[in-house]
């Protein structure tokens, strides 16, 4: 970056940090975007005059509320919940709900900000938002989770709607939680409309939505590899996490000829050099979705290594799919991956790589697929669920999967079109940021000062 742009980034970030004290995740997400956008904005007077970067980094609104519920022992519990409605310039707010004890306003603002760009990249008319609560579903009974979801929706329902804001799942919010929230929403508004996505198939859900983020991430990886005349066939693959995104990333990567050798959770990593075949993966799905167990049990069941407290990044691999959580690849992990010859890092999780790790991947000129492009398949199919709900139709599995592949191909094409390219190497970070930005920025300029 030229000296002038770099100074502008520093100046901009100082102001942002001052306005948003104690929000490191939000500042990190903005920094990554502004670093690539600043030279472009400095070349475009209309964006500068409209103060686009200042406006795009301020959410439209944030709702914060108390959620009280009763546990199975009859004790009253209190949690805090948020909905960050970040930007609705190109469509109703859209983004998941996260239930995890480390959820804060900073985490949700980073996720909401990323979502604006991601949703724009899909080509569908969706603005960006995100929400969640500092509630830990782990160790809670189904009834406790239900009471929490119902209590949360008593407040949330007045802020959302099929043309206003359409929440979905994220960490800690899967089919069970979406169902409880939708059931309560439907009861409160007395209308059956597609205000939440990720619903069950019997009540307005879309085929392939469960698999969409993982499948889409692998399609994006395959697109990056195909662009340089390569493919997943025969590649050794490391995946982190063992939740929704991780499971369907493993499934699709295996189907396309990769050998996946790791999975993890917040307690440790399993390393299975023989590969996680479809039977083992089905066992993991039941472990996580039905028994809600720990990944350590895989090592006991299939007789492989368990690395307590470790992430998968020390295991040699050609392709890495971080699919657990933010900041799970630190600079040392990035260096370890590069030392072991990683060729592709494709992000299923949101902002899994710290900024210095991102710089290390870009300096090494590997194929690095940033989250807002690589994991957009989930929200893409959520958008298709909204379309099906509005049309009162259900598309077949083949049709939704074909549309998902089309969305991921388009995103890849946009990234290539907008990226800085050096000797044929594509910088997917600049490509994704610019392609996502232009559409939203142009809409904001057209609206005038709002
Ligand atoms: P799940 O709750 O299904 O799974 C999360 C997985 O990540 C679990 O294995 C969990 O382990 C692990 N994990 C969570 N927090 C931490 C932590 N602090 N340290 C280490 N491991 C952790 O969530 P999803 O699979 O839905 O989401 C995973 C990532 O993908 C998130 O970044 C999410 O924002 C992103 N994403 C999800 C989409 C979706 O459609 N679901 C769409 C786009 C992005 P444990 O059980 O021990 O907590």
Short mmCIF file of C-alpha atoms and ligand atoms in Angstrom, two decimals:
data_model
loop_
_atom_site.label_atom_id
_atom_site.label_comp_id
_atom_site.label_asym_id
_atom_site.label_seq_id
_atom_site.Cartn_x
_atom_site.Cartn_y
_atom_site.Cartn_z
CA UNK A 1 0.00 0.00 0.00
CA UNK A 2 1.30 3.50 -0.86
CA UNK A 3 2.40 5.71 2.07
CA UNK A 4 -0.60 8.08 1.77
CA UNK A 5 -3.14 5.26 1.94
CA UNK A 6 -1.32 3.64 4.83
CA UNK A 7 -1.42 6.90 6.82
CA UNK A 8 -5.13 7.26 6.04
CA UNK A 9 -5.73 3.71 7.35
CA UNK A 10 -3.90 4.52 10.61
CA UNK A 11 -5.84 7.75 11.01
CA UNK A 12 -9.15 6.05 10.26
CA UNK A 13 -8.46 3.19 12.66
CA UNK A 14 -7.46 5.55 15.48
CA UNK A 15 -10.83 7.26 15.16
CA UNK A 16 -12.70 3.95 14.99
CA UNK A 17 -10.99 2.55 18.09
CA UNK A 18 -11.71 5.79 19.97
CA UNK A 19 -15.40 5.65 19.03
CA UNK A 20 -15.66 1.92 19.90
CA UNK A 21 -13.54 1.37 23.01
CA UNK A 22 -13.04 -2.20 24.23
CA UNK A 23 -14.14 -3.76 20.92
CA UNK A 24 -11.01 -5.54 19.63
CA UNK A 25 -12.78 -8.04 17.36
CA UNK A 26 -14.75 -5.29 15.65
CA UNK A 27 -11.60 -3.19 15.15
CA UNK A 28 -9.79 -6.24 13.72
CA UNK A 29 -12.53 -6.93 11.18
CA UNK A 30 -12.65 -3.29 10.09
CA UNK A 31 -8.85 -3.04 9.86
CA UNK A 32 -8.67 -5.99 7.48
CA UNK A 33 -11.28 -4.44 5.19
CA UNK A 34 -10.06 -0.85 5.35
CA UNK A 35 -6.47 -1.88 4.56
CA UNK A 36 -7.60 -3.12 1.16
CA UNK A 37 -10.33 -0.55 0.49
CA UNK A 38 -8.50 2.67 1.33
CA UNK A 39 -6.49 3.03 -1.92
CA UNK A 40 -9.71 2.44 -3.91
CA UNK A 41 -11.71 4.94 -1.85
CA UNK A 42 -8.94 7.54 -2.19
CA UNK A 43 -9.26 7.14 -5.98
CA UNK A 44 -13.04 7.73 -5.88
CA UNK A 45 -14.12 11.24 -4.85
CA UNK A 46 -17.81 10.33 -4.65
CA UNK A 47 -17.13 7.73 -1.94
CA UNK A 48 -14.91 10.17 -0.03
CA UNK A 49 -17.44 12.98 -0.21
CA UNK A 50 -20.19 10.66 0.99
CA UNK A 51 -17.99 9.59 3.97
CA UNK A 52 -18.73 6.03 2.97
CA UNK A 53 -16.18 4.28 5.18
CA UNK A 54 -17.28 6.21 8.28
CA UNK A 55 -20.93 5.38 7.57
CA UNK A 56 -20.34 1.73 6.68
CA UNK A 57 -18.52 1.11 9.96
CA UNK A 58 -21.39 2.45 12.09
CA UNK A 59 -24.30 -0.01 12.50
CA UNK A 60 -27.77 1.26 11.57
CA UNK A 61 -28.84 0.26 15.09
CA UNK A 62 -28.13 -2.14 17.93
CA UNK A 63 -30.81 -3.59 20.19
CA UNK A 64 -29.64 -4.85 23.61
CA UNK A 65 -32.00 -6.66 25.93
CA UNK A 66 -32.35 -8.84 29.01
CA UNK A 67 -33.44 -12.46 28.70
CA UNK A 68 -34.81 -14.04 31.88
CA UNK A 69 -35.67 -17.72 32.04
CA UNK A 70 -36.13 -20.44 34.61
CA UNK A 71 -33.78 -23.45 34.82
CA UNK A 72 -34.85 -27.02 35.65
CA UNK A 73 -34.22 -26.41 39.36
CA UNK A 74 -36.62 -23.46 39.34
CA UNK A 75 -33.83 -20.84 39.61
CA UNK A 76 -34.20 -17.62 37.68
CA UNK A 77 -31.36 -17.02 35.21
CA UNK A 78 -30.53 -13.77 33.41
CA UNK A 79 -28.65 -13.40 30.14
CA UNK A 80 -27.95 -10.52 27.80
CA UNK A 81 -28.90 -10.61 24.11
CA UNK A 82 -28.19 -8.33 21.16
CA UNK A 83 -29.31 -7.80 17.59
CA UNK A 84 -26.92 -5.71 15.51
CA UNK A 85 -28.73 -4.38 12.43
CA UNK A 86 -25.67 -3.27 10.55
CA UNK A 87 -26.66 -2.19 7.06
CA UNK A 88 -29.84 -2.66 5.01
CA UNK A 89 -28.82 -0.75 1.89
CA UNK A 90 -29.31 -3.68 -0.47
CA UNK A 91 -31.96 -5.72 1.35
CA UNK A 92 -33.42 -6.68 4.75
CA UNK A 93 -30.86 -7.36 7.50
CA UNK A 94 -29.74 -10.99 7.38
CA UNK A 95 -27.36 -12.91 9.62
CA UNK A 96 -27.23 -15.59 12.27
CA UNK A 97 -27.71 -15.69 16.03
CA UNK A 98 -24.82 -16.97 18.17
CA UNK A 99 -25.27 -18.46 21.65
CA UNK A 100 -21.91 -18.73 23.41
CA UNK A 101 -20.57 -17.47 26.75
CA UNK A 102 -17.94 -15.34 24.99
CA UNK A 103 -20.47 -13.40 22.90
CA UNK A 104 -20.05 -9.64 23.36
CA UNK A 105 -21.15 -6.56 21.46
CA UNK A 106 -17.67 -6.45 19.87
CA UNK A 107 -17.98 -10.02 18.54
CA UNK A 108 -21.44 -9.34 17.12
CA UNK A 109 -20.38 -6.07 15.52
CA UNK A 110 -17.45 -7.81 13.81
CA UNK A 111 -19.77 -10.54 12.58
CA UNK A 112 -22.43 -8.05 11.44
CA UNK A 113 -19.85 -5.93 9.61
CA UNK A 114 -18.44 -8.98 7.79
CA UNK A 115 -21.96 -10.08 6.96
CA UNK A 116 -22.66 -6.86 5.02
CA UNK A 117 -19.85 -7.66 2.55
CA UNK A 118 -20.57 -11.38 2.46
CA UNK A 119 -24.25 -10.92 1.69
CA UNK A 120 -23.44 -8.41 -1.01
CA UNK A 121 -21.03 -10.93 -2.60
CA UNK A 122 -23.78 -13.55 -2.91
CA UNK A 123 -25.58 -11.32 -5.44
CA UNK A 124 -28.83 -11.74 -3.49
CA UNK A 125 -30.77 -8.77 -2.06
CA UNK A 126 -29.67 -9.11 1.57
CA UNK A 127 -28.35 -6.53 4.02
CA UNK A 128 -26.13 -7.49 6.94
CA UNK A 129 -26.90 -8.13 10.60
CA UNK A 130 -25.98 -10.48 13.42
CA UNK A 131 -27.22 -11.28 16.88
CA UNK A 132 -26.79 -13.54 19.83
CA UNK A 133 -26.60 -13.97 23.55
CA UNK A 134 -24.04 -14.81 26.20
CA UNK A 135 -26.01 -17.99 26.88
CA UNK A 136 -24.22 -21.34 26.92
CA UNK A 137 -26.41 -24.14 25.53
CA UNK A 138 -23.82 -26.75 26.58
CA UNK A 139 -25.01 -28.82 29.51
CA UNK A 140 -28.55 -27.38 29.36
CA UNK A 141 -31.57 -29.64 28.96
CA UNK A 142 -33.82 -29.33 25.88
CA UNK A 143 -36.45 -27.72 28.09
CA UNK A 144 -34.02 -25.12 29.38
CA UNK A 145 -32.90 -24.28 25.84
CA UNK A 146 -36.56 -24.01 24.80
CA UNK A 147 -37.44 -21.66 27.66
CA UNK A 148 -34.42 -19.50 26.87
CA UNK A 149 -35.27 -19.31 23.14
CA UNK A 150 -38.91 -18.49 23.87
CA UNK A 151 -38.00 -15.76 26.33
CA UNK A 152 -35.50 -14.26 23.90
CA UNK A 153 -38.08 -14.20 21.12
CA UNK A 154 -40.63 -12.36 23.28
CA UNK A 155 -38.38 -9.31 22.89
CA UNK A 156 -36.69 -10.03 19.55
CA UNK A 157 -39.90 -10.56 17.58
CA UNK A 158 -40.74 -6.83 17.53
CA UNK A 159 -37.43 -6.00 15.81
CA UNK A 160 -37.46 -8.64 13.05
CA UNK A 161 -39.69 -9.61 10.12
CA UNK A 162 -39.48 -11.13 6.66
CA UNK A 163 -38.93 -7.69 5.09
CA UNK A 164 -37.00 -6.20 8.04
CA UNK A 165 -34.48 -8.59 9.53
CA UNK A 166 -34.18 -12.34 9.04
CA UNK A 167 -32.05 -14.19 11.65
CA UNK A 168 -30.60 -17.70 11.25
CA UNK A 169 -28.20 -20.03 13.13
CA UNK A 170 -24.51 -19.74 14.04
CA UNK A 171 -22.33 -21.16 16.84
CA UNK A 172 -24.60 -22.75 19.46
CA UNK A 173 -27.71 -22.16 17.34
CA UNK A 174 -28.62 -25.17 15.21
CA UNK A 175 -31.87 -26.80 14.09
CA UNK A 176 -33.14 -27.22 17.66
CA UNK A 177 -32.69 -23.55 18.63
CA UNK A 178 -34.01 -22.17 15.31
CA UNK A 179 -37.11 -24.36 15.70
CA UNK A 180 -37.80 -23.14 19.24
CA UNK A 181 -37.32 -19.51 18.16
CA UNK A 182 -39.48 -19.86 15.05
CA UNK A 183 -42.24 -21.64 16.96
CA UNK A 184 -42.41 -18.78 19.45
CA UNK A 185 -42.18 -16.12 16.72
CA UNK A 186 -45.06 -17.68 14.80
CA UNK A 187 -47.17 -17.78 17.96
CA UNK A 188 -46.45 -14.15 18.82
CA UNK A 189 -47.11 -12.62 15.39
CA UNK A 190 -49.82 -15.10 14.35
CA UNK A 191 -48.40 -15.34 10.84
CA UNK A 192 -46.49 -18.10 9.10
CA UNK A 193 -43.74 -16.22 7.25
CA UNK A 194 -40.07 -16.88 6.58
CA UNK A 195 -38.65 -14.55 9.21
CA UNK A 196 -36.06 -17.10 10.33
CA UNK A 197 -33.98 -19.34 8.08
CA UNK A 198 -32.45 -22.72 8.86
CA UNK A 199 -35.96 -23.99 9.65
CA UNK A 200 -36.88 -27.69 9.63
CA UNK A 201 -37.90 -29.15 6.27
CA UNK A 202 -41.46 -29.74 7.50
CA UNK A 203 -41.99 -26.03 8.23
CA UNK A 204 -40.45 -23.97 5.46
CA UNK A 205 -36.80 -25.00 5.60
CA UNK A 206 -34.74 -25.49 2.46
CA UNK A 207 -33.00 -28.66 1.38
CA UNK A 208 -29.19 -28.26 1.53
CA UNK A 209 -29.34 -25.37 4.06
CA UNK A 210 -27.81 -27.58 6.77
CA UNK A 211 -24.94 -28.53 4.49
CA UNK A 212 -24.62 -25.20 2.66
CA UNK A 213 -21.79 -23.44 4.51
CA UNK A 214 -19.52 -26.48 4.50
CA UNK A 215 -20.37 -27.50 0.93
CA UNK A 216 -20.03 -23.91 -0.30
CA UNK A 217 -16.64 -23.57 1.37
CA UNK A 218 -15.36 -26.67 -0.42
CA UNK A 219 -16.82 -25.48 -3.74
CA UNK A 220 -14.95 -22.21 -3.25
CA UNK A 221 -11.73 -24.11 -2.50
CA UNK A 222 -12.24 -26.23 -5.61
CA UNK A 223 -12.79 -23.03 -7.63
CA UNK A 224 -9.50 -21.56 -6.36
CA UNK A 225 -7.65 -24.79 -7.18
CA UNK A 226 -9.28 -25.15 -10.61
CA UNK A 227 -8.25 -21.58 -11.41
CA UNK A 228 -4.61 -22.71 -11.22
CA UNK A 229 -5.32 -26.01 -13.00
CA UNK A 230 -5.41 -28.14 -9.85
CA UNK A 231 -8.11 -29.84 -7.73
CA UNK A 232 -8.81 -31.42 -4.33
CA UNK A 233 -8.19 -34.95 -5.56
CA UNK A 234 -5.45 -36.65 -3.50
CA UNK A 235 -4.91 -33.67 -1.16
CA UNK A 236 -4.42 -34.08 2.59
CA UNK A 237 -6.90 -31.84 4.40
CA UNK A 238 -7.00 -30.45 7.95
CA UNK A 239 -10.35 -29.25 9.31
CA UNK A 240 -10.92 -27.55 12.68
CA UNK A 241 -14.15 -27.64 14.65
CA UNK A 242 -16.69 -30.46 14.67
CA UNK A 243 -19.93 -28.51 14.40
CA UNK A 244 -22.22 -27.80 11.48
CA UNK A 245 -19.68 -26.15 9.17
CA UNK A 246 -16.87 -28.63 9.92
CA UNK A 247 -19.01 -31.74 9.39
CA UNK A 248 -20.27 -30.78 5.93
CA UNK A 249 -16.86 -29.45 4.90
CA UNK A 250 -15.41 -32.89 5.66
CA UNK A 251 -18.24 -34.59 3.78
CA UNK A 252 -17.81 -32.57 0.57
CA UNK A 253 -13.99 -32.48 0.69
CA UNK A 254 -13.97 -36.29 0.98
CA UNK A 255 -16.50 -36.63 -1.84
CA UNK A 256 -14.22 -34.54 -4.07
CA UNK A 257 -11.22 -36.79 -3.40
CA UNK A 258 -9.51 -35.14 -0.43
CA UNK A 259 -8.37 -37.07 2.65
CA UNK A 260 -9.45 -35.27 5.84
CA UNK A 261 -7.24 -36.14 8.80
CA UNK A 262 -8.32 -33.80 11.64
CA UNK A 263 -11.32 -32.48 13.54
CA UNK A 264 -11.35 -30.54 16.81
CA UNK A 265 -13.40 -28.82 19.47
CA UNK A 266 -12.55 -26.30 22.14
CA UNK A 267 -10.83 -29.03 24.20
CA UNK A 268 -8.51 -30.57 21.58
CA UNK A 269 -7.84 -32.15 18.18
CA UNK A 270 -8.09 -35.67 16.78
CA UNK A 271 -5.53 -36.75 14.17
CA UNK A 272 -6.59 -39.70 12.04
CA UNK A 273 -3.95 -40.26 9.32
CA UNK A 274 -6.12 -42.95 7.70
CA UNK A 275 -8.76 -40.32 6.91
CA UNK A 276 -12.24 -39.57 8.23
CA UNK A 277 -14.37 -41.69 5.89
CA UNK A 278 -18.16 -41.27 5.51
CA UNK A 279 -18.96 -43.91 8.20
CA UNK A 280 -16.70 -42.22 10.74
CA UNK A 281 -18.18 -38.85 9.81
CA UNK A 282 -21.72 -40.12 10.38
CA UNK A 283 -20.55 -41.25 13.83
CA UNK A 284 -19.23 -37.72 14.48
CA UNK A 285 -22.50 -36.16 13.32
CA UNK A 286 -24.47 -38.30 15.76
CA UNK A 287 -21.92 -37.59 18.52
CA UNK A 288 -22.23 -33.83 18.06
CA UNK A 289 -25.84 -33.34 16.98
CA UNK A 290 -27.60 -36.07 18.97
CA UNK A 291 -25.43 -37.02 21.96
CA UNK A 292 -23.75 -33.59 22.20
CA UNK A 293 -20.44 -35.29 23.13
CA UNK A 294 -16.76 -34.30 22.84
CA UNK A 295 -14.41 -34.97 19.89
CA UNK A 296 -12.02 -36.82 22.23
CA UNK A 297 -14.46 -39.76 22.06
CA UNK A 298 -13.56 -40.17 18.35
CA UNK A 299 -9.98 -41.05 19.28
CA UNK A 300 -11.25 -43.67 21.74
CA UNK A 301 -13.75 -45.09 19.23
CA UNK A 302 -11.41 -45.27 16.21
CA UNK A 303 -8.04 -45.69 17.94
CA UNK A 304 -6.23 -42.58 16.77
CA UNK A 305 -4.24 -39.75 18.36
CA UNK A 306 -5.94 -37.10 20.52
CA UNK A 307 -4.03 -33.85 21.02
CA UNK A 308 -5.38 -32.33 24.22
CA UNK A 309 -5.66 -28.53 24.15
CA UNK A 310 -4.24 -28.32 20.62
CA UNK A 311 -5.53 -26.94 17.32
CA UNK A 312 -5.02 -28.93 14.12
CA UNK A 313 -2.47 -26.56 12.55
CA UNK A 314 0.62 -28.58 13.50
CA UNK A 315 -0.52 -31.50 11.33
CA UNK A 316 1.04 -31.51 7.81
CA UNK A 317 -1.62 -30.81 5.17
CA UNK A 318 -2.09 -29.40 1.66
CA UNK A 319 -5.41 -27.72 2.45
CA UNK A 320 -6.63 -26.20 5.73
CA UNK A 321 -10.26 -25.41 6.45
CA UNK A 322 -10.61 -23.50 9.75
CA UNK A 323 -14.26 -24.14 10.66
CA UNK A 324 -14.48 -23.48 14.43
CA UNK A 325 -14.28 -19.85 15.52
CA UNK A 326 -12.59 -16.44 15.24
CA UNK A 327 -8.82 -16.05 15.76
CA UNK A 328 -8.11 -19.78 15.80
CA UNK A 329 -5.08 -19.29 13.47
CA UNK A 330 -2.49 -17.08 15.12
CA UNK A 331 0.74 -16.00 13.44
CA UNK A 332 2.63 -19.01 14.87
CA UNK A 333 -0.06 -21.36 13.51
CA UNK A 334 0.11 -19.68 10.09
CA UNK A 335 3.89 -20.07 10.04
CA UNK A 336 3.59 -23.73 11.05
CA UNK A 337 1.07 -24.39 8.27
CA UNK A 338 3.35 -22.67 5.73
CA UNK A 339 6.42 -24.55 7.00
CA UNK A 340 4.54 -27.82 6.47
CA UNK A 341 3.72 -26.84 2.88
CA UNK A 342 0.06 -25.78 3.02
CA UNK A 343 -1.15 -24.72 -0.44
CA UNK A 344 -4.68 -23.56 0.37
CA UNK A 345 -6.36 -22.01 3.42
CA UNK A 346 -10.10 -21.71 2.93
CA UNK A 347 -12.12 -20.20 5.79
CA UNK A 348 -15.36 -21.87 6.89
CA UNK A 349 -15.42 -19.96 10.19
CA UNK A 350 -15.72 -16.18 10.41
CA UNK A 351 -12.39 -14.33 10.79
CA UNK A 352 -10.52 -17.46 11.94
CA UNK A 353 -7.14 -15.94 11.02
CA UNK A 354 -5.55 -13.06 12.92
CA UNK A 355 -4.39 -10.15 10.75
CA UNK A 356 -0.68 -11.02 10.98
CA UNK A 357 -1.56 -14.58 9.95
CA UNK A 358 -3.48 -13.21 6.95
CA UNK A 359 -0.42 -11.15 5.98
CA UNK A 360 1.78 -14.27 6.27
CA UNK A 361 -0.50 -16.20 3.89
CA UNK A 362 -0.65 -13.31 1.42
CA UNK A 363 3.14 -12.78 1.54
CA UNK A 364 3.62 -16.50 0.83
CA UNK A 365 1.17 -16.16 -2.11
CA UNK A 366 -0.74 -19.32 -1.27
CA UNK A 367 -4.42 -19.63 -2.17
CA UNK A 368 -6.13 -17.89 0.74
CA UNK A 369 -9.95 -17.80 0.64
CA UNK A 370 -11.21 -15.28 3.23
CA UNK A 371 -14.38 -16.08 5.17
CA UNK A 372 -16.63 -13.46 3.62
CA UNK A 373 -16.18 -15.17 0.24
CA UNK A 374 -15.51 -18.78 1.21
CA UNK A 375 -18.31 -19.29 3.75
CA UNK A 376 -21.00 -17.26 1.97
CA UNK A 377 -22.75 -20.45 0.84
CA UNK A 378 -24.67 -20.67 4.13
CA UNK A 379 -26.27 -17.28 3.83
CA UNK A 380 -26.64 -17.84 0.09
CA UNK A 381 -28.90 -20.84 0.69
CA UNK A 382 -30.65 -18.92 3.49
CA UNK A 383 -31.47 -16.36 0.79
CA UNK A 384 -32.83 -19.22 -1.35
CA UNK A 385 -34.91 -20.37 1.65
CA UNK A 386 -36.42 -16.86 1.82
CA UNK A 387 -37.21 -16.99 -1.91
CA UNK A 388 -38.89 -20.40 -1.56
CA UNK A 389 -40.91 -19.17 1.44
CA UNK A 390 -42.05 -16.09 -0.48
CA UNK A 391 -43.02 -18.23 -3.48
CA UNK A 392 -44.56 -20.90 -1.21
CA UNK A 393 -42.53 -23.51 -3.06
CA UNK A 394 -39.83 -26.05 -2.21
CA UNK A 395 -37.02 -26.67 -4.67
CA UNK A 396 -35.40 -30.08 -5.03
CA UNK A 397 -32.05 -30.94 -3.49
CA UNK A 398 -30.42 -30.94 -6.93
CA UNK A 399 -31.83 -27.53 -7.76
CA UNK A 400 -30.68 -25.91 -4.50
CA UNK A 401 -27.24 -27.52 -4.75
CA UNK A 402 -26.87 -26.32 -8.35
CA UNK A 403 -27.82 -22.79 -7.29
CA UNK A 404 -25.34 -22.98 -4.39
CA UNK A 405 -22.58 -24.00 -6.81
CA UNK A 406 -23.62 -21.14 -9.08
CA UNK A 407 -23.42 -18.65 -6.19
CA UNK A 408 -19.93 -19.87 -5.17
CA UNK A 409 -18.71 -19.78 -8.80
CA UNK A 410 -20.00 -16.20 -9.14
CA UNK A 411 -18.32 -15.12 -5.91
CA UNK A 412 -15.07 -16.65 -7.09
CA UNK A 413 -15.38 -14.86 -10.42
CA UNK A 414 -16.05 -11.52 -8.69
CA UNK A 415 -13.01 -11.98 -6.43
CA UNK A 416 -10.79 -12.69 -9.43
CA UNK A 417 -12.22 -9.69 -11.30
CA UNK A 418 -11.67 -7.21 -8.46
CA UNK A 419 -8.42 -8.57 -6.98
CA UNK A 420 -4.90 -7.20 -7.21
CA UNK A 421 -3.18 -9.82 -9.33
CA UNK A 422 0.54 -10.37 -9.43
CA UNK A 423 1.83 -12.78 -12.06
CA UNK A 424 -1.46 -14.68 -12.11
CA UNK A 425 -1.70 -15.06 -8.29
CA UNK A 426 -5.11 -13.89 -7.07
CA UNK A 427 -5.40 -11.86 -3.86
CA UNK A 428 -8.84 -13.06 -2.74
CA UNK A 429 -8.83 -10.67 0.25
CA UNK A 430 -8.74 -7.52 -1.85
CA UNK A 431 -11.05 -9.14 -4.42
CA UNK A 432 -13.73 -10.06 -1.87
CA UNK A 433 -13.54 -6.76 0.00
CA UNK A 434 -13.82 -4.64 -3.14
CA UNK A 435 -16.51 -6.71 -4.83
CA UNK A 436 -18.62 -6.72 -1.64
CA UNK A 437 -18.04 -3.02 -1.00
CA UNK A 438 -18.91 -1.50 -4.39
CA UNK A 439 -22.53 -2.66 -4.48
CA UNK A 440 -23.34 -1.47 -0.95
CA UNK A 441 -21.41 1.79 -1.34
CA UNK A 442 -23.16 2.64 -4.61
CA UNK A 443 -26.56 2.06 -3.01
CA UNK A 444 -25.62 4.32 -0.08
CA UNK A 445 -24.40 7.08 -2.39
CA UNK A 446 -27.66 6.83 -4.38
CA UNK A 447 -29.78 7.21 -1.21
CA UNK A 448 -28.11 10.50 -0.30
CA UNK A 449 -27.51 11.38 3.32
CA UNK A 450 -29.44 8.76 5.32
P1 LIG B 1 -21.32 -25.03 15.80
O1 LIG B 1 -21.79 -24.51 17.09
O2 LIG B 1 -22.09 -26.05 15.08
O3 LIG B 1 -19.83 -25.60 15.97
C1 LIG B 1 -18.79 -24.79 16.45
C2 LIG B 1 -17.53 -25.64 16.55
O4 LIG B 1 -16.44 -24.77 16.85
C3 LIG B 1 -17.58 -26.65 17.68
O5 LIG B 1 -16.79 -27.75 17.34
C4 LIG B 1 -16.95 -25.87 18.84
O6 LIG B 1 -16.37 -26.69 19.84
C5 LIG B 1 -15.88 -25.08 18.13
N1 LIG B 1 -15.63 -23.85 18.89
C6 LIG B 1 -16.53 -22.88 19.23
N2 LIG B 1 -15.93 -21.93 19.95
C7 LIG B 1 -14.64 -22.31 20.06
C8 LIG B 1 -13.51 -21.73 20.70
N3 LIG B 1 -13.59 -20.57 21.36
N4 LIG B 1 -12.32 -22.39 20.59
C9 LIG B 1 -12.23 -23.57 19.91
N5 LIG B 1 -13.27 -24.16 19.30
C10 LIG B 1 -14.45 -23.53 19.38
O7 LIG B 1 -21.09 -23.72 14.90
P2 LIG B 1 -20.99 -23.61 13.30
O8 LIG B 1 -20.32 -24.81 12.75
O9 LIG B 1 -22.31 -23.20 12.80
O10 LIG B 1 -20.04 -22.33 13.14
C11 LIG B 1 -18.62 -22.45 13.06
C12 LIG B 1 -18.04 -21.19 12.43
O11 LIG B 1 -18.60 -21.00 11.12
C13 LIG B 1 -18.34 -19.89 13.19
O12 LIG B 1 -17.25 -19.00 13.01
C14 LIG B 1 -19.56 -19.34 12.43
O13 LIG B 1 -19.68 -17.94 12.58
C15 LIG B 1 -19.17 -19.71 11.01
N6 LIG B 1 -20.29 -19.74 10.08
C16 LIG B 1 -21.37 -20.56 10.29
C17 LIG B 1 -22.39 -20.59 9.37
C18 LIG B 1 -23.52 -21.56 9.48
O14 LIG B 1 -24.27 -21.67 8.51
N7 LIG B 1 -23.67 -22.28 10.57
C19 LIG B 1 -22.41 -19.67 8.21
C20 LIG B 1 -21.19 -18.92 8.04
C21 LIG B 1 -20.20 -18.95 8.97
P3 LIG B 1 -17.08 -26.80 21.28
O15 LIG B 1 -18.26 -27.71 21.06
O16 LIG B 1 -16.04 -27.36 22.18
O17 LIG B 1 -17.47 -25.40 21.68
#
